[in-house]
XYZ file of C-alpha atoms in Angstrom:
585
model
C 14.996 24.868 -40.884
C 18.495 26.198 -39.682
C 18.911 22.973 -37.885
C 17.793 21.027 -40.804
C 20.691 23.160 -43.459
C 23.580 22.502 -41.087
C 23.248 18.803 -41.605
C 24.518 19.475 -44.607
C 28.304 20.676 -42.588
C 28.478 17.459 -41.020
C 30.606 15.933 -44.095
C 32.900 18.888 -44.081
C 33.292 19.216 -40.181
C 36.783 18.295 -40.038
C 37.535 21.365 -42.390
C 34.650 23.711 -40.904
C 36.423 23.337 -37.573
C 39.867 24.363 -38.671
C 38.174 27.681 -40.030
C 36.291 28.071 -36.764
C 38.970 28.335 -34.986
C 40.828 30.568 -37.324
C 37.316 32.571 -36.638
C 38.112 32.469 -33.116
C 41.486 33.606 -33.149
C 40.588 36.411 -36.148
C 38.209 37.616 -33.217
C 39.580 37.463 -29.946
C 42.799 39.232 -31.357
C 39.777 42.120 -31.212
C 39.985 41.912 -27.380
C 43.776 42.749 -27.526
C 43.402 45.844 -29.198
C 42.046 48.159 -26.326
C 44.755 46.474 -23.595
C 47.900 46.964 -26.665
C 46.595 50.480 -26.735
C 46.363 51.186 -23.432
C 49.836 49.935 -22.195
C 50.917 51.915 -25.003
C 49.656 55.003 -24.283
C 50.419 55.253 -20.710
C 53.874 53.140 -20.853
C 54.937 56.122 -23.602
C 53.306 59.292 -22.454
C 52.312 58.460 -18.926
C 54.817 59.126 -15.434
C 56.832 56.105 -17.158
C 57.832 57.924 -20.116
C 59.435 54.537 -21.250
C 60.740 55.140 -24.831
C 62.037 51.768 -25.031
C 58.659 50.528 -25.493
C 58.083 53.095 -28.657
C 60.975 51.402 -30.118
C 59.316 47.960 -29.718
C 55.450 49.168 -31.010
C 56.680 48.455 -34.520
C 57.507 45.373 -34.109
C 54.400 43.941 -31.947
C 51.786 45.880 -34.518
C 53.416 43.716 -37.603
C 53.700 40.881 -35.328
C 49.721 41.128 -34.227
C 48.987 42.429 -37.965
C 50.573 38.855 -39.187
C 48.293 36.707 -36.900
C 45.174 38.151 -37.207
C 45.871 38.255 -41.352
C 47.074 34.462 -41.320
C 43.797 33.876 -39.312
C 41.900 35.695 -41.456
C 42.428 34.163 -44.757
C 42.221 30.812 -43.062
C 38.775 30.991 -42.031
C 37.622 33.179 -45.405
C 39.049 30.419 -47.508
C 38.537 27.367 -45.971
C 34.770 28.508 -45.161
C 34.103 29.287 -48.773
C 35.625 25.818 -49.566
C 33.059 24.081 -47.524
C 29.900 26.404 -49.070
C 31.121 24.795 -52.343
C 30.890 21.935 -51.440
C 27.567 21.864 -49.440
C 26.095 23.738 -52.658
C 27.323 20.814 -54.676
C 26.320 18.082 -52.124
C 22.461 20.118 -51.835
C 22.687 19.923 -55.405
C 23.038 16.475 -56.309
C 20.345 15.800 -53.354
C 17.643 18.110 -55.395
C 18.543 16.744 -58.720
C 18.332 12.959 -57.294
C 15.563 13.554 -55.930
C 13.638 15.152 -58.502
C 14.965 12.383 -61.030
C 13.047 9.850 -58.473
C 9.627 11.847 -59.039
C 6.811 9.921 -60.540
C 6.198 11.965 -64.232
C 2.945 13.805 -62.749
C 5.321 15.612 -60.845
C 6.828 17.435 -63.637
C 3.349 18.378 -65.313
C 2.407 20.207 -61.853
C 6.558 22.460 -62.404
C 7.894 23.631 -64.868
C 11.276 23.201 -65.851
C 12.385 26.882 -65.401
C 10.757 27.302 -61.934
C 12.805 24.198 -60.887
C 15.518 25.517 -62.125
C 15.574 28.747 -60.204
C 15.624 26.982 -57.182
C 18.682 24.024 -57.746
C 20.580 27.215 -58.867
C 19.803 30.780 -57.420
C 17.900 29.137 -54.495
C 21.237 26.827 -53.577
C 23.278 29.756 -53.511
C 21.438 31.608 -51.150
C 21.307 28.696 -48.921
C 25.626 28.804 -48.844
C 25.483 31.848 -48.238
C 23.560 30.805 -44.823
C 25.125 28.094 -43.814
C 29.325 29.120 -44.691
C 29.336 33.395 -45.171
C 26.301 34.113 -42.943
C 27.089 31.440 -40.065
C 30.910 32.717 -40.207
C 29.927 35.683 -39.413
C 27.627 34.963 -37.041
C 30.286 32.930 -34.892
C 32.913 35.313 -36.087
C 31.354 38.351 -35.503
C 29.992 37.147 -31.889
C 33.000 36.363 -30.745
C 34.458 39.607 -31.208
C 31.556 41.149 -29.306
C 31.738 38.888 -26.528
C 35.693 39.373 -26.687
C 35.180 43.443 -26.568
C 32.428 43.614 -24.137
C 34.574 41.836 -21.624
C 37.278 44.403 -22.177
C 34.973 47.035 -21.788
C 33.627 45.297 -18.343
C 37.433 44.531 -17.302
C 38.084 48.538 -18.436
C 35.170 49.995 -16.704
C 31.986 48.149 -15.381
C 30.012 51.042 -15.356
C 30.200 52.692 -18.539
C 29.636 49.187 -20.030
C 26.796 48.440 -18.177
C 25.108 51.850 -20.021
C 26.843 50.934 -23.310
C 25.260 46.857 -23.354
C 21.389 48.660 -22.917
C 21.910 49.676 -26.784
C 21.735 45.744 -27.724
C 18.405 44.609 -26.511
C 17.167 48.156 -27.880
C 18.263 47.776 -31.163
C 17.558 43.861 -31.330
C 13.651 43.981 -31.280
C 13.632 46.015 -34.649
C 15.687 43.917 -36.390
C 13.978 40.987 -35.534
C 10.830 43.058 -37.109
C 12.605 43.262 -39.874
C 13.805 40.049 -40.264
C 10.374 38.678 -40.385
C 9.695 40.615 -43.316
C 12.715 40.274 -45.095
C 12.230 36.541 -44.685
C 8.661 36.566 -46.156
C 9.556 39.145 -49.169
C 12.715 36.791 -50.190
C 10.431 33.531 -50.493
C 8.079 36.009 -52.789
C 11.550 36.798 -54.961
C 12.608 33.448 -55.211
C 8.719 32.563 -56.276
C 8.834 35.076 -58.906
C 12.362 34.190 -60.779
C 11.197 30.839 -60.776
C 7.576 32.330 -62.916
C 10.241 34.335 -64.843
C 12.393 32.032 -65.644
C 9.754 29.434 -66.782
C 7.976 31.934 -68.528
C 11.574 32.918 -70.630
C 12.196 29.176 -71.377
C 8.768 28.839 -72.531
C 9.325 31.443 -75.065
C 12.511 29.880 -76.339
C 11.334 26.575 -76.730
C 8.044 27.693 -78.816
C 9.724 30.312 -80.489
C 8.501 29.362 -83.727
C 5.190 28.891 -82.947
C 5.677 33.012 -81.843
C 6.644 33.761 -84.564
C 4.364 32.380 -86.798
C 1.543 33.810 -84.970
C 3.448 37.079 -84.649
C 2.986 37.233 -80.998
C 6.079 38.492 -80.439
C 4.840 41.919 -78.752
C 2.259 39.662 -76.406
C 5.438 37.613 -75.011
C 7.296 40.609 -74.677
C 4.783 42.235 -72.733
C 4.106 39.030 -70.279
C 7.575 38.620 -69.663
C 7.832 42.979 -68.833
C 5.380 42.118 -66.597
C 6.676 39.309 -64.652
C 10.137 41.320 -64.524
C 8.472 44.239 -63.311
C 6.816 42.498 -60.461
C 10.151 40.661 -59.583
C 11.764 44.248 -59.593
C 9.330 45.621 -57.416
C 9.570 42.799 -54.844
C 13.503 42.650 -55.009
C 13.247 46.768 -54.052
C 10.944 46.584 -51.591
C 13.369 43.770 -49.974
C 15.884 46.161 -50.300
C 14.113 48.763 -49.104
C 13.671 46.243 -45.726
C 17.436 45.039 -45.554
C 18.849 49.051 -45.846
C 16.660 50.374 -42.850
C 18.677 47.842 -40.285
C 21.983 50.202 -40.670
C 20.785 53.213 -40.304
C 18.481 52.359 -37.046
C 21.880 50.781 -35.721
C 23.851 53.883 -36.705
C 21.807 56.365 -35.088
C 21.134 54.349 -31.591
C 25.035 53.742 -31.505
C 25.338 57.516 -32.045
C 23.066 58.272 -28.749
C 25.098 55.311 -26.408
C 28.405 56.808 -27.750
C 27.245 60.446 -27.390
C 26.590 59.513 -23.495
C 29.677 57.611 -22.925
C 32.254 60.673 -24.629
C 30.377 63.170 -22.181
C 30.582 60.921 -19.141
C 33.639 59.399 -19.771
C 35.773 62.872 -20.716
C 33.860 64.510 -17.727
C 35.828 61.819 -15.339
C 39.432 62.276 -17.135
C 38.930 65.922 -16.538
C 37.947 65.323 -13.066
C 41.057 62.900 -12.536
C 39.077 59.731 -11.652
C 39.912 57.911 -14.962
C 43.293 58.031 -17.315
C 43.313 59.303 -20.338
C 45.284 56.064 -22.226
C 42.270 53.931 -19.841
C 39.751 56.422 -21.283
C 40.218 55.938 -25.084
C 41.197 52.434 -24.822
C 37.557 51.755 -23.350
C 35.959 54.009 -26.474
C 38.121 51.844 -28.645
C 36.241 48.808 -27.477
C 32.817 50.645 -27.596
C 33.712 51.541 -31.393
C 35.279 48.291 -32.071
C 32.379 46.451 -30.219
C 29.288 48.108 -32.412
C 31.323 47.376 -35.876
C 31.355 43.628 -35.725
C 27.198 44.250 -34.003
C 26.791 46.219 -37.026
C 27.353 43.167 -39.153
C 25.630 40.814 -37.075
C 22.212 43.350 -37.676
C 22.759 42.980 -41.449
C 23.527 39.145 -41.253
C 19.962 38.968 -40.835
C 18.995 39.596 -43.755
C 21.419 37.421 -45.310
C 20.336 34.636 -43.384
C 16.678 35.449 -43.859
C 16.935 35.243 -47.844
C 18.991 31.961 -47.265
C 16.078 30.381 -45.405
C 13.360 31.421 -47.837
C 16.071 30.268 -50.046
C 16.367 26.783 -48.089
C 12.051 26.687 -47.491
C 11.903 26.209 -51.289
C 14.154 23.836 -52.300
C 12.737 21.730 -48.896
C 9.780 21.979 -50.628
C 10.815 20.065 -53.467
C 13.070 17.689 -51.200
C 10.195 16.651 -49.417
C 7.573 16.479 -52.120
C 7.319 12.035 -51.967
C 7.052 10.285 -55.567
C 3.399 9.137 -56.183
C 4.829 5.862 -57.811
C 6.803 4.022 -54.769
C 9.101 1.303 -54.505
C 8.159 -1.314 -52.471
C 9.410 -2.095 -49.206
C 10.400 -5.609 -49.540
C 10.475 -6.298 -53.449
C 9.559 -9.391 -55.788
C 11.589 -10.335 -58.418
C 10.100 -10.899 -61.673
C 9.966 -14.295 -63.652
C 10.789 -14.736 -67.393
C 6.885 -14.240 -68.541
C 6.389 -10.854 -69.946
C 2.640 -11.417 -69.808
C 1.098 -8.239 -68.810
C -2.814 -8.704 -67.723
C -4.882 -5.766 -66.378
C -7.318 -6.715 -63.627
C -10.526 -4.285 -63.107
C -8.507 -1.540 -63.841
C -9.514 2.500 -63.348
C -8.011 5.396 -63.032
C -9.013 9.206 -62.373
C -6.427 12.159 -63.039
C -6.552 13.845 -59.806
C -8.359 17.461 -59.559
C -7.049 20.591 -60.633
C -8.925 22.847 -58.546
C -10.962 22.791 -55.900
C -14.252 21.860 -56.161
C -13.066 19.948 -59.698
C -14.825 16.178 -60.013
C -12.040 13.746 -60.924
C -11.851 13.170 -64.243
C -12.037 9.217 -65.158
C -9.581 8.271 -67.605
C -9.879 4.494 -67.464
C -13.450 2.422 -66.167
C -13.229 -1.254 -65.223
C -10.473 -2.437 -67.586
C -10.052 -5.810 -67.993
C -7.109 -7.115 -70.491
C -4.823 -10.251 -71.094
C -1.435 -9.860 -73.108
C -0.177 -13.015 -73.661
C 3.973 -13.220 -73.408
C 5.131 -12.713 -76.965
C 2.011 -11.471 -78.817
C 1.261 -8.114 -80.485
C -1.964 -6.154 -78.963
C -2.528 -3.205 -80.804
C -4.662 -0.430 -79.100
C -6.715 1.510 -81.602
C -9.811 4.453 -80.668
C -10.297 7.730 -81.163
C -8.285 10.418 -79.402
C -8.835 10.928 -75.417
C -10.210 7.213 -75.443
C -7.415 6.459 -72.553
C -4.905 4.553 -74.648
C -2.165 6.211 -73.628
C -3.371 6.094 -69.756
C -3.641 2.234 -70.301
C -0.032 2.033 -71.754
C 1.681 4.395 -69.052
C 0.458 1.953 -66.516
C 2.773 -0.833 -67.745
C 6.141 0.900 -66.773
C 4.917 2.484 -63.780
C 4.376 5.991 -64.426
C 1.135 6.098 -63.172
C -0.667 3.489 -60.852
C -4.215 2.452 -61.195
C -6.803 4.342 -58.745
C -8.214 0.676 -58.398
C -7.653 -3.116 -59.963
C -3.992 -4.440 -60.547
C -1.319 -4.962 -63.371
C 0.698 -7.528 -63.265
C 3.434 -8.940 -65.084
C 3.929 -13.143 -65.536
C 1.499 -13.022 -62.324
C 3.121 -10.079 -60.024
C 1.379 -7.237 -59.429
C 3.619 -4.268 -60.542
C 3.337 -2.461 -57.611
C 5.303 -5.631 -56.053
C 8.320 -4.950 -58.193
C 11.328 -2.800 -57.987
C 11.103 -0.226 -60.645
C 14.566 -0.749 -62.014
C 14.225 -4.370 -62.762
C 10.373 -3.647 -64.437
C 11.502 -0.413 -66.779
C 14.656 -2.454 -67.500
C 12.531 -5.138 -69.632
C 10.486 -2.253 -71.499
C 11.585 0.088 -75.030
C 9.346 2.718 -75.399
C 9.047 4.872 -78.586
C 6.841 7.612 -78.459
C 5.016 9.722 -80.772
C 7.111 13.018 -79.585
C 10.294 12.003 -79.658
C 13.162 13.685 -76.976
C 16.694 13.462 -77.844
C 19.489 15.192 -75.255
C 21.716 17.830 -76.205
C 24.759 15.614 -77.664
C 25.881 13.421 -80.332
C 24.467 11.222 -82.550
C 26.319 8.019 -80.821
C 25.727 8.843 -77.415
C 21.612 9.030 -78.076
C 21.336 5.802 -79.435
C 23.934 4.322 -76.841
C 21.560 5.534 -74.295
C 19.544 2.528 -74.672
C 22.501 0.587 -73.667
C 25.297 2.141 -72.155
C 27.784 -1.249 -72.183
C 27.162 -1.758 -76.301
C 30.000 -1.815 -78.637
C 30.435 0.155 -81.223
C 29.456 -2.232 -83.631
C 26.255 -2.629 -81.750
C 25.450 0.858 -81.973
C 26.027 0.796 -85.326
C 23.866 -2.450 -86.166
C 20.880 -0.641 -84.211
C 20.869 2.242 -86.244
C 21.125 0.222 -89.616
C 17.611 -1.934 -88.126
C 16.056 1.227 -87.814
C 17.110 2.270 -91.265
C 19.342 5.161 -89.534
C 22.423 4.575 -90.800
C 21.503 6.516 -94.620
C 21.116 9.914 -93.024
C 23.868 9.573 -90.235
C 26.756 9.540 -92.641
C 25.114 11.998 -94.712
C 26.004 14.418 -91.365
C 29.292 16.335 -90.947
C 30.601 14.222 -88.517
C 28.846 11.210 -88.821
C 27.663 9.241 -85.531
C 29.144 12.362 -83.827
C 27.220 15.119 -84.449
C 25.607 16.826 -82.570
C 22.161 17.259 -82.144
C 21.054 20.526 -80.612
C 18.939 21.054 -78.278
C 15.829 18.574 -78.027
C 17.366 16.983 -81.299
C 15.942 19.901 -83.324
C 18.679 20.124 -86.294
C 17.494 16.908 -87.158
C 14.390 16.135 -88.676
C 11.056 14.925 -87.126
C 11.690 11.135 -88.901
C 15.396 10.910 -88.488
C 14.831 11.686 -84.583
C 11.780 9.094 -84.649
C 14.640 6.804 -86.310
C 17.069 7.779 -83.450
C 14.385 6.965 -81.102
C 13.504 3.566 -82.644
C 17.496 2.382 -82.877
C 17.753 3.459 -79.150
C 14.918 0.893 -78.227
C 16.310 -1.193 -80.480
C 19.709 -1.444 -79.224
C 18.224 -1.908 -75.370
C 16.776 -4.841 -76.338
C 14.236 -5.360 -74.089
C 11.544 -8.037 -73.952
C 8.522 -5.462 -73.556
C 8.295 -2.958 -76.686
C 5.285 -0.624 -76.233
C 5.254 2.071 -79.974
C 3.327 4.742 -79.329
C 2.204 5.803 -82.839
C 6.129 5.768 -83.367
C 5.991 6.088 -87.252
C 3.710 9.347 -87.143
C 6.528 11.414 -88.321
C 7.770 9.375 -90.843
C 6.766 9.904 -94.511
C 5.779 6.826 -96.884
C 8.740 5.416 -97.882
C 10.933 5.845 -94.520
C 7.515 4.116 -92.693
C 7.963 0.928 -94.775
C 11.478 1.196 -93.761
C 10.971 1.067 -90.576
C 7.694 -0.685 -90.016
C 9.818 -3.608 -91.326
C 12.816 -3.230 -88.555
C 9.866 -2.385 -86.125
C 8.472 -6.012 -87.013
C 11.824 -7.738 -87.076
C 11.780 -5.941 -83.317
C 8.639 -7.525 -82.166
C 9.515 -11.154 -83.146
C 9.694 -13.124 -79.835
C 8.603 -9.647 -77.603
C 5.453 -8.802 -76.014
C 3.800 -5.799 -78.083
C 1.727 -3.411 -77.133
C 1.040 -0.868 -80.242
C -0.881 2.292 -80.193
C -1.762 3.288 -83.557
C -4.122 5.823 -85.246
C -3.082 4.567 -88.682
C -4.422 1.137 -88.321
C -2.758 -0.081 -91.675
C 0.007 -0.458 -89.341
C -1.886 -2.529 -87.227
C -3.713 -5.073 -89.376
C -0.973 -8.325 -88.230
C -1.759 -7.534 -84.605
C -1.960 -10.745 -82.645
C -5.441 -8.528 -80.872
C -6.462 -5.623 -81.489
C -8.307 -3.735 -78.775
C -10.683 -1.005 -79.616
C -10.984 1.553 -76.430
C -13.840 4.589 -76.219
C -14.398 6.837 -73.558
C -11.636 4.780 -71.207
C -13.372 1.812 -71.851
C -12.766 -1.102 -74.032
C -15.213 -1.754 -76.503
C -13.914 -4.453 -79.038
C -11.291 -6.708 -79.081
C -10.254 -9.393 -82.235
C -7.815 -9.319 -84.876
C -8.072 -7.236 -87.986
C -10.827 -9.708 -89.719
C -13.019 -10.762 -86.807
C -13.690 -6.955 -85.855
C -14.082 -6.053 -89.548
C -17.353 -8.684 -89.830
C -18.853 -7.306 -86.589
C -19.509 -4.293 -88.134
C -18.959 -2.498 -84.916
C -16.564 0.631 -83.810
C -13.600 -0.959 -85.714
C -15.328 -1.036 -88.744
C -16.563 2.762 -88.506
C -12.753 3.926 -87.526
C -11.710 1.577 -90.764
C -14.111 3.026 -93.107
C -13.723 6.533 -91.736
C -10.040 6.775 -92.465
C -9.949 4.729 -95.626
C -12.601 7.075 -96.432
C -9.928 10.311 -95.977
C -7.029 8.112 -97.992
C -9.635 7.901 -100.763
C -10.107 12.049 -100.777
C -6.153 12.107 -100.851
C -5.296 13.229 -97.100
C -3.166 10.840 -94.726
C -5.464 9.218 -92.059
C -4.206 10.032 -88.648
């Protein structure tokens, strides 16, 4: 997994090499220290008693200060550049990717859980692959840099001093395991958090209505708590590596004072040689000392980098194909033997079959209208047509090529779609309708909103076509963002138009209105209509009655009315409900 995050340096090398070599200078400069000390010490207060070289110390500690600080800011800053930019480069790879998921993907997440990991999870994984892996090189360096100063200094004393290392390695790596394994557990649980706070938000009035205030209060105490308890026990983990370090340090140094001062008293060893080999030792177990709690660092990072992998390498269930056909000018959409099963949410689940055997021709240009009660697979069928879903067995095609055949961009580029719940994005009233065709004029934008009888209530707003929304389009009503919805299809003028019931928030009047620009829409396009309001439905070039994900009837409005058959009973049933003075739905 390491191997797999530092592809991510490989744009930046050219800049991650200039700070490793600041790195390497920062620590080798280490290695000077003991050999400036001891020429100091013995030069000035030795048999030499050269007083010249006093005079001089100043001089060579600003000079050595200036290097090692030059060196130092060089590889903090130009190391924390490049984690900026592999957080935004690992960003944009998660969000294109996730953006190329098929839409069953996103019923299986939620957003806030995916959210957690393109933002806290990202940061943990710069903090592996710039701070951490700095200070991994940095840090070894100046081990490797000390040690052989101690080794040049005195072999034997650094032979007894190196025997800490592999001592104090094998709890740490104990350690790491864990720390690793409680960090993916964190991460897990901001992501529930987080999910289960957006959640909240976004059906706050349904909360409050129901006064369940206390009850979402309580879950999310809960979910904090756990996430608390985790986080402590991971520090608990990542705060035991010092203090093992500290105290096996303590015994090594303990041995090497007594030995050591036992041979300057005994003449065998100078006193500047002496203190200039502790200086290493004490120098040599700070930069270890960080290297210990690395680990921990760099275990988060990779629990860190294990989730957002995960989502990296989750594949779409709707693929392009490898060697694409391009599509003709017939929008004629025919289903051949089609099924289709939702896949199992647990195990020992049977799939459940949304659509049996369906067999259906849409003739380029025509209305079909698909009309049934609700969970009779209409809206299965109709997802099938831009490739959100493929069948479990049969074909679609479209003017004779099977849709699997095609390249996704060129078939979603010939369908509008207008559902029943309509999403708007957090900006102005322009830029949602332009959305439907990013190269429109003005005056196009404008003319798409007037056909979906838009225009009325957009001047009525403070700043016209650009206000704001809010949030999921919620300071506008539910019919003027159906309206916003419908002028968006409009203006991409496509030659597929699939409405799913996309007047059901409309009242009376304002459905007239726009059941007209709807039918001014359809002129020349190939229709496909779901309705539960089948008023709206009666001009319908075929309509095709569906049960239990099969189809049951199809005619237009008169044939099926004679039969006498399931039409019929849905006719009668809701003119039946207009009669008692509630809306049919």
């Amino acid at each position: 997994m390491y191997k797999r995050l530092l592809k991510y340096l490989r744009p930046h090398i050219g800049v991650f090499i200039v700070a490793l070599l600041c790195m390497v200078l920062f620590g080798a400069t280490d290695g000077v220290v003991p050999f400036l000390l001891k020429g100091t010490l013995d030069g000035i207060f030795g048999a030499e008693k050269n007083t010249e070289l006093l005079w001089q110390l100043p001089f060579i500690i600003i000079g050595f200060a200036a290097v090692r600080a030059l060196c130092d800011f060089g590889q903090q800053f130009l190391m924390a550049s490049v984690g900026h930019r592999v957080t935004e480069d690992l960003r944009n790879d998660v969000n294109r990717h996730v953006l190329s998921l098929s839409p069953d993907f996103f019923v299986r997440h939620s957003t806030g859980e995916l959210l957690s990991r393109v933002t806290s999870d990202v940061l943990l994984v710069r903090s592996v692959l710039t701070e951490s892996t700095a200070a991994i090189i940095r840090d070894s360096i100046r081990v490797l840099v000390l040690l052989g100063s101690c080794i040049y200094l005195d072999p034997l004393l650094s032979l007894f001093s190196v025997l800490f290392f592999p001592i104090a390695g094998l709890p740490i790596a104990r350690l790491g395991k864990k720390m690793r394994k409680l960090s993916k557990r964190g991460q897990d649980a901001i992501g529930q958090l987080s999910a289960l706070f957006q959640e909240s938000m976004q059906g706050h009035r349904v909360v409050k209505i129901f006064c369940r205030e206390d009850f979402e209060q309580h879950r999310f105490e809960k979910g904090n708590k756990e996430l608390t308890k985790t986080f402590i026990r991971s520090e608990r983990v990542k705060a035991m590596a010092g203090p093992i370090n500290e105290f096996m340090a303590s015994l090594v140094v303990s041995g090497v004072v007594m030995y050591g001062g036992w041979s300057v008293l005994e003449g065998t060893r100078t006193p500047g040689g002496f203190i200039a080999f502790l200086i290493s030792v004490f120098l040599m177990y700070e930069p270890f000392k960080k290297l210990t709690r690395v680990n921990a660092t760099v275990q988060q990072g990779l629990a860190g980098a294990q989730r957002i992998f995960e989502i990296l390498d989750t594949p779409s269930s709707i693929q392009e194909p490898s060697s694409a056909k391009p599509l003709g000018q017939s929008c004629e959409i025919v289903f051949h033997n089609v099924s289709f099963q939702y896949p199992t949410r647990g195990q020992g689940d049977e799939p459940t079959a949304a659509l049996q055997d369906i067999s259906l021709r849409i003739p380029d240009g025509k209305k079909v209208a698909l009309v049934g009660f609700s969970g009779s697979g209409k809206s299965t069928l109709v997802d099938l047509v831009p490739r959100f879903i493929d069948p479990t067995s049969g074909r679609v095609t479209l003017g004779g090529v099977d849709l699997r055949d095609a390249s996704l961009e060129d078939l979603r580029s010939r369908i509008a779609m207008v559902g029943q719940h309509t999403f708007l994005f957090n900006d102005t009233v322009y830029n949602n309708i332009a959305y439907g065709n990013p190269a429109a004029t003005e005056s196009e934008v404008k003319a798409a909103a007037r056909a979906a009888f838009a225009e009325g209530f957009i001047e009525k707003l403070p700043l016209g076509y650009q206000t704001w929304v809010g949030e999921g389009g919620m300071t506008l009503s539910g019919g003027e963002r159906q309206r916003l919805a419908i002028a968006r299809a409009i203006l991409k003028n496509s030659p597929i138009l699939i409405l799913d019931e996309a007047t059901a928030s409309l009242d009376n009047r304002a459905e007239r209105e726009v059941q007209m620009a709807i039918e001014a829409l359809e002129q020349g396009r190939t229709s496909i209509i779901i309705a539960h309001r089948l008023s709206t439905v009666r001009d319908a070039d075929i309509i095709v009655v569906m049960s239990g994900g099969r189809i049951v009837e199809e005619g237009t409005h008169d044939e099926l009315l004679r039969r006498e058959a399931e039409y019929a009973r849905l006719h009668a049933l809701q003119f039946r409900e207009a009669d008692a003075g509630s809306l049919p739905t």
